[in-house]
PDB file of C-alpha atoms in Angstrom:
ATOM      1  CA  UNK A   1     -14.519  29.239   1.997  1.00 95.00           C
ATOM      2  CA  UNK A   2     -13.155  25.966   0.320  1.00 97.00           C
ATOM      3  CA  UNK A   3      -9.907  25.502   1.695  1.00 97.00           C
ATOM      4  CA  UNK A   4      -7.573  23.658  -1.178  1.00 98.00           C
ATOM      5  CA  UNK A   5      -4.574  21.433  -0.843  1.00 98.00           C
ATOM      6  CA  UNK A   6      -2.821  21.525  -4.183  1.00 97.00           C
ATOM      7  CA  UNK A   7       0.156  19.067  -5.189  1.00 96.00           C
ATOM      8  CA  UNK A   8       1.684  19.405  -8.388  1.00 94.00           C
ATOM      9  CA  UNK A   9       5.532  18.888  -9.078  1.00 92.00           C
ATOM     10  CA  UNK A  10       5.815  21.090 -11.891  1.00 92.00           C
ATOM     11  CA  UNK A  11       6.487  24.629 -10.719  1.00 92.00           C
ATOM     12  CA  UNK A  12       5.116  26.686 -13.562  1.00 93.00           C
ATOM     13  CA  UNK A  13       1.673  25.044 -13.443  1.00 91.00           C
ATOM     14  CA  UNK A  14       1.290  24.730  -9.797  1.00 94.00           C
ATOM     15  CA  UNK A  15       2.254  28.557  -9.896  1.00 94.00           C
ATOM     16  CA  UNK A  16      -0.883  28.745 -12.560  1.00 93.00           C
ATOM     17  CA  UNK A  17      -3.415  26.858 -10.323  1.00 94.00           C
ATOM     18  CA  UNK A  18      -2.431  28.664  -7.707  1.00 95.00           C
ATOM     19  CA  UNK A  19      -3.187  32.166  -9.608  1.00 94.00           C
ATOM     20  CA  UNK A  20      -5.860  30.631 -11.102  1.00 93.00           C
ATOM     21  CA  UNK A  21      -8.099  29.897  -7.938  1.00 95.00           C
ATOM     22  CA  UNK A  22      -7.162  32.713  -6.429  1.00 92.00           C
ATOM     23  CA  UNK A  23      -9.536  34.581  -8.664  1.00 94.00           C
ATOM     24  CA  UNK A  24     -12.188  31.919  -7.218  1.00 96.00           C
ATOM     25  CA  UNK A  25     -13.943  34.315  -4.228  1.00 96.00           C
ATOM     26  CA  UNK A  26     -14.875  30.578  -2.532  1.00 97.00           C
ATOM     27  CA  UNK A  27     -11.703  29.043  -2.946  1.00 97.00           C
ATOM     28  CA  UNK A  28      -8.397  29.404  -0.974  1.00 96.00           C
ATOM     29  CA  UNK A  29      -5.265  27.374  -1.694  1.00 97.00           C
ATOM     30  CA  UNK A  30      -3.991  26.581   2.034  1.00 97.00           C
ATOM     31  CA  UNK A  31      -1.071  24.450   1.354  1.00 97.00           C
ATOM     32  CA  UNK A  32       1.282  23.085  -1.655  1.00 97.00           C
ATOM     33  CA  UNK A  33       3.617  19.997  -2.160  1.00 95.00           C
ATOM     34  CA  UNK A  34       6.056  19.405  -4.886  1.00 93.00           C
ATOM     35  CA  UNK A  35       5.470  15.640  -4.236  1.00 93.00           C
ATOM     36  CA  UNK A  36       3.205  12.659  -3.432  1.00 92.00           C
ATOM     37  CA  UNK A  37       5.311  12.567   0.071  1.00 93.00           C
ATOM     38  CA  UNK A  38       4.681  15.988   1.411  1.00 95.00           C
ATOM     39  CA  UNK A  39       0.949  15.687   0.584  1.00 96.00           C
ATOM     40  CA  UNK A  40      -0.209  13.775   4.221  1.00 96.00           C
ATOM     41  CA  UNK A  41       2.227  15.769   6.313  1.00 96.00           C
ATOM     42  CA  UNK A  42       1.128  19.079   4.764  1.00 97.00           C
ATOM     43  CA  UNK A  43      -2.553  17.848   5.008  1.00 97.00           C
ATOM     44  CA  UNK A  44      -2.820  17.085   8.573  1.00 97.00           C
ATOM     45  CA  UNK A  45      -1.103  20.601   9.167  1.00 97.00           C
ATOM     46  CA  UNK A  46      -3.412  22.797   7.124  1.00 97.00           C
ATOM     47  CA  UNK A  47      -6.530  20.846   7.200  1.00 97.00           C
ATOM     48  CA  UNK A  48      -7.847  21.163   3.674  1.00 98.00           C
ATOM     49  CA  UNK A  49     -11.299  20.682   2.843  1.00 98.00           C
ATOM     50  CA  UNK A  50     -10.219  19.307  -0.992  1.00 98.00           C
ATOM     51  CA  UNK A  51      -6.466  17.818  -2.142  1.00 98.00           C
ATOM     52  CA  UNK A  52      -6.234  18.690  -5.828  1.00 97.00           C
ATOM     53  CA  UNK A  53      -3.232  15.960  -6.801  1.00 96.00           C
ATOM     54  CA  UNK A  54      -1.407  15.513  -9.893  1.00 93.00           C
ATOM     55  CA  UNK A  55      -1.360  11.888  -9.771  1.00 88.00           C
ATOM     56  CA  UNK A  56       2.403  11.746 -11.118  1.00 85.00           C
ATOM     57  CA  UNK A  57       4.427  13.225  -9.098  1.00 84.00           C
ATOM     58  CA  UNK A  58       8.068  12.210  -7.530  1.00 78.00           C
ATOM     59  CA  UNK A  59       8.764  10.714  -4.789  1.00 76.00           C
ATOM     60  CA  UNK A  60       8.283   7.196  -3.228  1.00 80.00           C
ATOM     61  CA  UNK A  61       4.364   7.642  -3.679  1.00 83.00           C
ATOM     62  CA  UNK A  62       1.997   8.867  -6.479  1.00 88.00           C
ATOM     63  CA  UNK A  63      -0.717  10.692  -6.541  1.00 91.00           C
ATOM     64  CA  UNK A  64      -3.406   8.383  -5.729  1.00 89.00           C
ATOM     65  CA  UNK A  65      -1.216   6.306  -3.049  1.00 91.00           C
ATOM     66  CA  UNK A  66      -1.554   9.737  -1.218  1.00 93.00           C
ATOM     67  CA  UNK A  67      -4.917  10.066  -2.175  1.00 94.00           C
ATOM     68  CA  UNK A  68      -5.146   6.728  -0.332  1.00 92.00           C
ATOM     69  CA  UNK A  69      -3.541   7.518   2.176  1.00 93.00           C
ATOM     70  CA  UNK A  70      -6.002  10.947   3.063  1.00 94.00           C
ATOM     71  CA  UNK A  71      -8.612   8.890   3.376  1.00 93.00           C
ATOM     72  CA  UNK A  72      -7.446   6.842   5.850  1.00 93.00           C
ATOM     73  CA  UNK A  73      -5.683   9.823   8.351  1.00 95.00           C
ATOM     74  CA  UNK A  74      -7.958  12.209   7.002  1.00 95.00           C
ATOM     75  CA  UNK A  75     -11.160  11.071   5.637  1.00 94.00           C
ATOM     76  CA  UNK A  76     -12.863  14.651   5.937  1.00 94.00           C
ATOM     77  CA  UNK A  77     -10.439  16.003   3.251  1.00 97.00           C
ATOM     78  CA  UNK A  78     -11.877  15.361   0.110  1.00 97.00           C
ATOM     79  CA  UNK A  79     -10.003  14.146  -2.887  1.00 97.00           C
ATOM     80  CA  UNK A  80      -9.752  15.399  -6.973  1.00 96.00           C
ATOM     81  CA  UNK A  81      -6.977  13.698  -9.003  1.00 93.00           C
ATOM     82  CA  UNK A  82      -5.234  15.486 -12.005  1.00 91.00           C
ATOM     83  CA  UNK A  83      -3.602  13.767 -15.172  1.00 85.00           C
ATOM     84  CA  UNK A  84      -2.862  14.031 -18.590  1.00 81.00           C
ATOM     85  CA  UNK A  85      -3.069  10.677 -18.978  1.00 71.00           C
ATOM     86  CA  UNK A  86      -6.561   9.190 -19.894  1.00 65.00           C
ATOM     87  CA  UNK A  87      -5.669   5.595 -19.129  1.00 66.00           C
ATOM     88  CA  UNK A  88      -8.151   3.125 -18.302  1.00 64.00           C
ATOM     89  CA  UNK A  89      -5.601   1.311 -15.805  1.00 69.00           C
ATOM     90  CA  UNK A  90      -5.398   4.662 -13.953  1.00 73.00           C
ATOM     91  CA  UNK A  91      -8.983   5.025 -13.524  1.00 74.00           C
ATOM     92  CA  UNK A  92      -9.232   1.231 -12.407  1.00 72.00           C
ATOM     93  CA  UNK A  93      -6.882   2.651  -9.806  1.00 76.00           C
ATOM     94  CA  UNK A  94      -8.388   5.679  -8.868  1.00 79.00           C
ATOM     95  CA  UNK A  95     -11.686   4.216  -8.297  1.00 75.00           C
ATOM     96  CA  UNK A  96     -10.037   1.803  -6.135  1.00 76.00           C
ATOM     97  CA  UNK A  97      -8.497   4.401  -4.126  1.00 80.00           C
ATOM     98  CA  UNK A  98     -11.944   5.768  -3.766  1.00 85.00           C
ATOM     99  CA  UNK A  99     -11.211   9.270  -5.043  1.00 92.00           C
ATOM    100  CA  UNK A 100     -13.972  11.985  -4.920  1.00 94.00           C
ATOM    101  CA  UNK A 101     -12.911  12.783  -8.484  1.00 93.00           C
ATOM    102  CA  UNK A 102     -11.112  12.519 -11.710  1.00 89.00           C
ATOM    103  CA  UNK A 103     -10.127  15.131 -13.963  1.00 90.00           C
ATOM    104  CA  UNK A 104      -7.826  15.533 -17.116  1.00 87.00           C
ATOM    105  CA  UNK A 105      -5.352  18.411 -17.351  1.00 88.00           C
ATOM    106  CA  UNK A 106      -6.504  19.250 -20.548  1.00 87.00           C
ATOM    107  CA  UNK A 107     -10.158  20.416 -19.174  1.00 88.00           C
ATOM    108  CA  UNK A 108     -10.844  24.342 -19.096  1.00 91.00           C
ATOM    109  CA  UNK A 109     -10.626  26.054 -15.830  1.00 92.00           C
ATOM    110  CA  UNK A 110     -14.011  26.455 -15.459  1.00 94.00           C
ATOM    111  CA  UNK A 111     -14.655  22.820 -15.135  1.00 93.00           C
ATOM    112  CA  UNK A 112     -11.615  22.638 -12.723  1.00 95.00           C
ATOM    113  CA  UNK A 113     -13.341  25.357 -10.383  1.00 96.00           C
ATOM    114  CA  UNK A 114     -16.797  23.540 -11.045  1.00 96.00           C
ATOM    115  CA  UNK A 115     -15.513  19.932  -9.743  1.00 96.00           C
ATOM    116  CA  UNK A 116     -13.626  21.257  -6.974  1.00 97.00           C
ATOM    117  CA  UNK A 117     -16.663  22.607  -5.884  1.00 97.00           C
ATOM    118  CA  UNK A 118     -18.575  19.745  -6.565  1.00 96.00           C
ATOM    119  CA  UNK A 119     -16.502  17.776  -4.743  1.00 97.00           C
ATOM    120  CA  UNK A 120     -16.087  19.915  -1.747  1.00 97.00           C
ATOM    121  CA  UNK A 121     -19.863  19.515  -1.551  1.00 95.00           C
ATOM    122  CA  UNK A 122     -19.849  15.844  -1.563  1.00 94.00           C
ATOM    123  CA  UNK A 123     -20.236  15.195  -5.149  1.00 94.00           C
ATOM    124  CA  UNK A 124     -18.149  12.835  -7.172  1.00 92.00           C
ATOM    125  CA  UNK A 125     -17.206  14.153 -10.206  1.00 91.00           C
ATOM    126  CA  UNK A 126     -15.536  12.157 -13.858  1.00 85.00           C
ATOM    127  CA  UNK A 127     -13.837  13.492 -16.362  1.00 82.00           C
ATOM    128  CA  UNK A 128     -16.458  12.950 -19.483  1.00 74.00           C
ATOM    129  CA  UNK A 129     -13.010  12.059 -21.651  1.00 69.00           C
ATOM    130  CA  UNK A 130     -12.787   9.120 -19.698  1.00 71.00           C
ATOM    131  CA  UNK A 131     -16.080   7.876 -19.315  1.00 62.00           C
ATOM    132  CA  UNK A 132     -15.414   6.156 -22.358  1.00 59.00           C
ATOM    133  CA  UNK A 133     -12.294   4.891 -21.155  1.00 59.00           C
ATOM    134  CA  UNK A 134     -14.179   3.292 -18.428  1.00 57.00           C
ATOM    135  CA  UNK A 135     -15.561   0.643 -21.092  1.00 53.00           C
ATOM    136  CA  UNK A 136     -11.954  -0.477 -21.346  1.00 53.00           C
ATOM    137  CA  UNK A 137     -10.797  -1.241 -17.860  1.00 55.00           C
ATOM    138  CA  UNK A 138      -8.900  -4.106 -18.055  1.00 59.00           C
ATOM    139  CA  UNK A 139      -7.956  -5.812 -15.014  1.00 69.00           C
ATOM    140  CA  UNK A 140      -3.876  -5.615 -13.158  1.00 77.00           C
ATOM    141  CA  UNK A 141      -3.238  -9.264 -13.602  1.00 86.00           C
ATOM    142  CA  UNK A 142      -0.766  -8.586 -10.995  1.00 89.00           C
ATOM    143  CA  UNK A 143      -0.586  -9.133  -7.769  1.00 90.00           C
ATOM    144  CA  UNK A 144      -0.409  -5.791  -4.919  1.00 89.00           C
ATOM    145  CA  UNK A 145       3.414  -8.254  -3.691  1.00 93.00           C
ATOM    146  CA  UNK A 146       4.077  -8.403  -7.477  1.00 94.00           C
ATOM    147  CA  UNK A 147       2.974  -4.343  -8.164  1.00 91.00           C
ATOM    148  CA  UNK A 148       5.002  -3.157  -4.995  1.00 93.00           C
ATOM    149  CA  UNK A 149       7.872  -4.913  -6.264  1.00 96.00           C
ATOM    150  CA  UNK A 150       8.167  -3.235  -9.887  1.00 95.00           C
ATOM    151  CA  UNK A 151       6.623   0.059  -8.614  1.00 92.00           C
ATOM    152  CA  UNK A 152      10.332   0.326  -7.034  1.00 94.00           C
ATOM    153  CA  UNK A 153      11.679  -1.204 -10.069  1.00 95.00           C
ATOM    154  CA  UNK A 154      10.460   1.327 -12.108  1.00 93.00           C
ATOM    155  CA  UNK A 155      11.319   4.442  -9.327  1.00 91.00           C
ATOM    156  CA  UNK A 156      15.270   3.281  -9.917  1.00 91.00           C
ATOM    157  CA  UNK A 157      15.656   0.341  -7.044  1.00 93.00           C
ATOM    158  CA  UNK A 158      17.789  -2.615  -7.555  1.00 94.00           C
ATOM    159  CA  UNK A 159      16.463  -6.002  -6.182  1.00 95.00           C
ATOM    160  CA  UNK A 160      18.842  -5.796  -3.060  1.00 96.00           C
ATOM    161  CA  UNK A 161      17.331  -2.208  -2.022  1.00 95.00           C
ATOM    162  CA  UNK A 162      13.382  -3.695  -3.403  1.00 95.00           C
ATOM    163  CA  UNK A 163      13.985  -5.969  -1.014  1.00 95.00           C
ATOM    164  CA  UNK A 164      15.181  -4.135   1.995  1.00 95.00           C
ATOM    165  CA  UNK A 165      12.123  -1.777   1.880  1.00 93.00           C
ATOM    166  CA  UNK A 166       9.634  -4.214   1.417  1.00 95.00           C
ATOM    167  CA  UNK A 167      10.937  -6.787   4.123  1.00 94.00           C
ATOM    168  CA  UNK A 168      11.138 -10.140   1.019  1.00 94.00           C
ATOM    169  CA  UNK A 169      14.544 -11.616  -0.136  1.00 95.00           C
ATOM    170  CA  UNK A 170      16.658 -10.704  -2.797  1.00 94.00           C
ATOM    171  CA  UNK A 171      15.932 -14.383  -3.958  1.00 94.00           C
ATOM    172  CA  UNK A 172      12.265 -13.380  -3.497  1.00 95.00           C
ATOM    173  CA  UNK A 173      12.271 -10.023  -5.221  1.00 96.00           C
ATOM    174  CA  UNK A 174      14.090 -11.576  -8.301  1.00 95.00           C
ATOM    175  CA  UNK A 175      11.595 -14.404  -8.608  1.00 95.00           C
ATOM    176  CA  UNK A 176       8.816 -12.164  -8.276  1.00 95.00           C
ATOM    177  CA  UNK A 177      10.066 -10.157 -11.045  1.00 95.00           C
ATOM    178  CA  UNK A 178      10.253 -13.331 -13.361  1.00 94.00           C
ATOM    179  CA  UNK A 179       7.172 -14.109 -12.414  1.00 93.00           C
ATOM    180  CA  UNK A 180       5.862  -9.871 -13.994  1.00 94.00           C
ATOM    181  CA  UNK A 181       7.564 -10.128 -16.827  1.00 93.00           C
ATOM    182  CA  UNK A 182       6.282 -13.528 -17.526  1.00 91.00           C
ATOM    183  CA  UNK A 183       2.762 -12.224 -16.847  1.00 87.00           C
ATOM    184  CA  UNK A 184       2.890  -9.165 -18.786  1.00 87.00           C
ATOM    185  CA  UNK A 185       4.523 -10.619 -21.941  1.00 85.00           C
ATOM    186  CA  UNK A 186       7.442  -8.361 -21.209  1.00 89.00           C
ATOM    187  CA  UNK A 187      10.859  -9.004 -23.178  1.00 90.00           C
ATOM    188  CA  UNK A 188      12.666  -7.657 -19.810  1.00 94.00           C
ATOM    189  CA  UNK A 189      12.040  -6.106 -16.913  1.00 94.00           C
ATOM    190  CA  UNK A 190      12.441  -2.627 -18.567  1.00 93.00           C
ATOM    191  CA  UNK A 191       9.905  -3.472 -20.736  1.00 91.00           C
ATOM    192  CA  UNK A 192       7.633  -4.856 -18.091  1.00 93.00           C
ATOM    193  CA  UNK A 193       7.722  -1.315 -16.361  1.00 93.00           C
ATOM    194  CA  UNK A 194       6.911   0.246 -19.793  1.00 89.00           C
ATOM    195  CA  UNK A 195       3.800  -2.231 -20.173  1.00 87.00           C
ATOM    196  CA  UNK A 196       2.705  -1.375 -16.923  1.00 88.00           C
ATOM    197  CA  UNK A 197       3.269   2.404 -16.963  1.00 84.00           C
ATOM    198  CA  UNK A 198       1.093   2.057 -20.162  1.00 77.00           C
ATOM    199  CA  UNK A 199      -1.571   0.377 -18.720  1.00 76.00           C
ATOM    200  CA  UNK A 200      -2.038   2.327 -15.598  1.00 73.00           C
ATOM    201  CA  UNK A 201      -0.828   0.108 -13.164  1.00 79.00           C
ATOM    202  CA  UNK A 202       1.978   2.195 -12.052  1.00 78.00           C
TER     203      UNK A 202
END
């Protein structure tokens, strides 16, 4: 028996995965968060064998931040990310989160099924929709100070709270975010989160 960890904020299609591996004899769905934050504290509880994680979910983390995170606590859990976004910058960042695999949302449910079992048995698996997207990867020309910083730009922070949580100055925070928007192009620093939501680097 696969035992399944499966995080997905949206209630409706959680509710469907849920249903829909049920039918699986192999596979058992153990656990389920709402959000990126509940997926390491559920995971050490139940002990999955695979997390199945929408990589946008709310919280303070994503997805693949908490896929990160499962490798480090709990490396034996195995990891399959699920989007509906095929963007190259996301599977730049999945790969660097060494994820165990990387499905769209759009895939049928037998290929869901198949990877999670593929994965569970130490397989890696990719999406073949974004194996072309892999010819694209373009590199973050930002820094991890300078993505921290407008990764809580873009979840609703002001500099004065940005720079509470990660320790830096306001002075810092605000010069940092010059320094993105400069990088990126960006008309402002709404538009700088837009360019990097694009892109994947969010």
């Amino acid at each position: 028996m696969i035992r399944l960890l499966l995080a997905e904020d949206q209630h409706v299609v959680r509710g469907a995965l849920v249903a829909l591996l049920g039918l699986e004899p192999d596979l058992d769905v153990v656990a389920e968060a709402d959000s990126a934050d509940d997926v390491l504290p559920r995971a050490l509880v139940f002990r999955p064998d695979v997390a199945v994680l929408d990589i946008e979910m709310p919280g303070r983390t994503d997805g693949l931040q908490a896929a990160a995170a499962l490798k480090e606590r709990l490396p034996a859990c195995r990891t399959l990310m699920l989007t509906s976004l095929g963007r190259p910058g996301l599977l730049r960042r999945a790969l660097d989160a060494k994820v165990d695999g990387f499905l769209l949302k759009t895939a049928p449910p037998a290929d869901l099924v198949a990877a999670i079992r593929r994965v569970a048995a130490g397989g890696r698996v990719l999406d073949p929709a974004l194996a072309v997207a892999a010819w694209d990867l373009a590199d973050n020309p930002l820094t991890p100070r300078e993505n921290d910083v407008l990764r809580e730009l873009a979840g609703g922070a002001e500099p004065p709270e940005i720079a509470a949580r990660l320790h830096l100055s306001t002075g810092t925070v605000r010069n940092v975010l010059t320094a993105v928007v400069g990088k990126l192009n960006a008309r402002n620093r709404t538009d700088a989160v837009r360019i990097a939501r694009e892109a994947g680097w969010l």
